[in-house]
Amino acid sequence: MDSATHACPHRILLVDDDLDTLEFQAMYLSRQGWEVERASNGREALEIATRLPPDVLVTDLNMPVMSGRALCEAVRSAPALEHIQILIISGSEDARTVGSACGANAVVKKPFAPDLLVDEVRKLLRVR
């Protein structure tokens, strides 16, 4: 890790209503030296992203209060947030179609190996 990365870690915002899944994913991403924020629904995530935009938003698709699709659409429609890379994680059969329709940069189908999550976030950080 170079000194620039160490001085200013990438910010990742994880969104999932399953707290065990949220903590498990946060553990893997934190090990990469990234700053990880957590939200349990789309509305909470949008509030966090508006205050301090992350580099990458990783969201489940199906959540109460505000779905991952609605979150993705809200981020894409806000000029101050349009630079955020979005990764949707879902077990839904139509996840890729929904992800494409709402402007996600990538979709990972559940279940997946934790290394795949890290690899996908790394790819999105390179795009930024």
Tab-separated table of C-alpha atoms in Angstrom:
chain	number	residue	atom	x	y	z
A	1	MET	CA	0.000	0.000	0.000
A	2	ASP	CA	1.490	3.338	-1.011
A	3	SER	CA	1.536	6.343	1.315
A	4	ALA	CA	-1.203	8.172	-0.613
A	5	THR	CA	-3.569	5.233	-0.199
A	6	HIS	CA	-2.649	4.932	3.462
A	7	ALA	CA	-3.160	8.643	4.130
A	8	CYS	CA	-6.567	8.760	2.447
A	9	PRO	CA	-8.287	5.357	2.347
A	10	HIS	CA	-11.068	4.698	-0.085
A	11	ARG	CA	-14.535	4.965	1.418
A	12	ILE	CA	-16.968	2.099	0.929
A	13	LEU	CA	-20.622	2.310	1.972
A	14	LEU	CA	-22.236	-1.082	2.631
A	15	VAL	CA	-26.013	-1.376	2.707
A	16	ASP	CA	-27.884	-4.489	3.830
A	17	ASP	CA	-30.811	-5.121	6.157
A	18	ASP	CA	-29.222	-8.387	7.332
A	19	LEU	CA	-26.839	-7.208	10.049
A	20	ASP	CA	-24.809	-10.440	10.079
A	21	THR	CA	-24.197	-10.126	6.333
A	22	LEU	CA	-23.360	-6.453	6.765
A	23	GLU	CA	-20.733	-7.152	9.427
A	24	PHE	CA	-19.267	-10.085	7.509
A	25	GLN	CA	-18.828	-7.984	4.361
A	26	ALA	CA	-17.482	-5.034	6.373
A	27	MET	CA	-14.841	-7.281	7.940
A	28	TYR	CA	-13.529	-8.376	4.524
A	29	LEU	CA	-13.515	-4.893	3.046
A	30	SER	CA	-11.904	-3.321	6.129
A	31	ARG	CA	-9.031	-5.787	5.845
A	32	GLN	CA	-8.114	-4.074	2.569
A	33	GLY	CA	-7.422	-0.830	4.416
A	34	TRP	CA	-10.629	0.769	3.163
A	35	GLU	CA	-12.836	2.916	5.377
A	36	VAL	CA	-16.185	1.110	5.624
A	37	GLU	CA	-19.475	2.779	6.565
A	38	ARG	CA	-22.610	0.715	7.177
A	39	ALA	CA	-26.324	1.345	6.635
A	40	SER	CA	-29.252	-1.007	7.203
A	41	ASN	CA	-31.529	0.423	4.496
A	42	GLY	CA	-31.457	2.637	1.434
A	43	ARG	CA	-32.770	5.758	3.141
A	44	GLU	CA	-30.054	5.632	5.799
A	45	ALA	CA	-27.447	5.004	3.094
A	46	LEU	CA	-28.629	7.980	1.042
A	47	GLU	CA	-28.321	10.235	4.103
A	48	ILE	CA	-24.762	8.997	4.735
A	49	ALA	CA	-23.783	9.309	1.059
A	50	THR	CA	-25.142	12.847	0.884
A	51	ARG	CA	-23.101	13.956	3.915
A	52	LEU	CA	-19.861	12.262	2.891
A	53	PRO	CA	-20.019	10.527	-0.514
A	54	PRO	CA	-18.287	7.146	-0.683
A	55	ASP	CA	-16.113	5.978	-3.543
A	56	VAL	CA	-18.131	2.762	-3.847
A	57	LEU	CA	-21.655	1.934	-2.701
A	58	VAL	CA	-22.307	-1.786	-2.153
A	59	THR	CA	-26.000	-2.489	-1.696
A	60	ASP	CA	-28.387	-5.365	-1.372
A	61	LEU	CA	-31.301	-5.116	-3.767
A	62	ASN	CA	-34.214	-6.154	-1.561
A	63	MET	CA	-34.519	-4.134	1.641
A	64	PRO	CA	-37.317	-2.509	3.617
A	65	VAL	CA	-37.741	1.288	3.906
A	66	MET	CA	-35.899	1.974	0.612
A	67	SER	CA	-34.809	-0.769	-1.780
A	68	GLY	CA	-31.396	-1.035	-3.377
A	69	ARG	CA	-32.989	-0.165	-6.720
A	70	ALA	CA	-34.543	3.025	-5.319
A	71	LEU	CA	-31.217	3.898	-3.660
A	72	CYS	CA	-29.341	3.368	-6.913
A	73	GLU	CA	-31.821	5.554	-8.807
A	74	ALA	CA	-31.601	8.294	-6.145
A	75	VAL	CA	-27.794	8.296	-6.295
A	76	ARG	CA	-27.788	8.423	-10.090
A	77	SER	CA	-30.231	11.348	-10.121
A	78	ALA	CA	-28.192	13.487	-7.669
A	79	PRO	CA	-25.425	15.419	-9.488
A	80	ALA	CA	-23.265	15.553	-6.349
A	81	LEU	CA	-23.352	11.740	-6.098
A	82	GLU	CA	-23.160	10.665	-9.727
A	83	HIS	CA	-19.428	9.810	-9.429
A	84	ILE	CA	-20.143	7.005	-6.928
A	85	GLN	CA	-19.504	3.511	-8.257
A	86	ILE	CA	-22.422	1.197	-7.390
A	87	LEU	CA	-22.221	-2.551	-6.817
A	88	ILE	CA	-25.486	-4.423	-6.300
A	89	ILE	CA	-25.441	-7.725	-4.442
A	90	SER	CA	-28.546	-9.867	-4.756
A	91	GLY	CA	-29.909	-13.354	-4.922
A	92	SER	CA	-32.739	-12.219	-7.212
A	93	GLU	CA	-32.923	-13.870	-10.586
A	94	ASP	CA	-33.401	-10.490	-12.268
A	95	ALA	CA	-30.564	-8.721	-10.386
A	96	ARG	CA	-28.502	-8.030	-13.517
A	97	THR	CA	-31.476	-6.580	-15.369
A	98	VAL	CA	-32.486	-4.414	-12.406
A	99	GLY	CA	-28.879	-3.330	-11.829
A	100	SER	CA	-28.496	-2.276	-15.429
A	101	ALA	CA	-31.828	-0.437	-15.415
A	102	CYS	CA	-31.026	1.603	-12.308
A	103	GLY	CA	-27.470	2.514	-13.267
A	104	ALA	CA	-25.379	0.111	-11.209
A	105	ASN	CA	-21.790	-0.352	-12.357
A	106	ALA	CA	-21.651	-4.018	-11.377
A	107	VAL	CA	-23.809	-6.814	-9.977
A	108	VAL	CA	-22.720	-9.799	-7.889
A	109	LYS	CA	-25.115	-12.714	-7.527
A	110	LYS	CA	-25.555	-14.312	-4.086
A	111	PRO	CA	-24.137	-16.588	-2.848
A	112	PHE	CA	-20.555	-15.562	-3.557
A	113	ALA	CA	-17.079	-15.995	-2.093
A	114	PRO	CA	-15.850	-13.012	-0.027
A	115	ASP	CA	-12.843	-12.656	-2.338
A	116	LEU	CA	-15.236	-11.903	-5.211
A	117	LEU	CA	-16.651	-8.955	-3.271
A	118	VAL	CA	-13.157	-7.587	-2.659
A	119	ASP	CA	-12.212	-8.093	-6.323
A	120	GLU	CA	-15.336	-6.311	-7.592
A	121	VAL	CA	-14.838	-3.341	-5.245
A	122	ARG	CA	-11.186	-3.155	-6.305
A	123	LYS	CA	-12.248	-3.034	-9.990
A	124	LEU	CA	-14.702	-0.231	-9.290
A	125	LEU	CA	-12.074	1.754	-7.396
A	126	ARG	CA	-9.768	1.512	-10.417
A	127	VAL	CA	-12.519	2.931	-12.635
A	128	ARG	CA	-12.789	6.006	-10.402
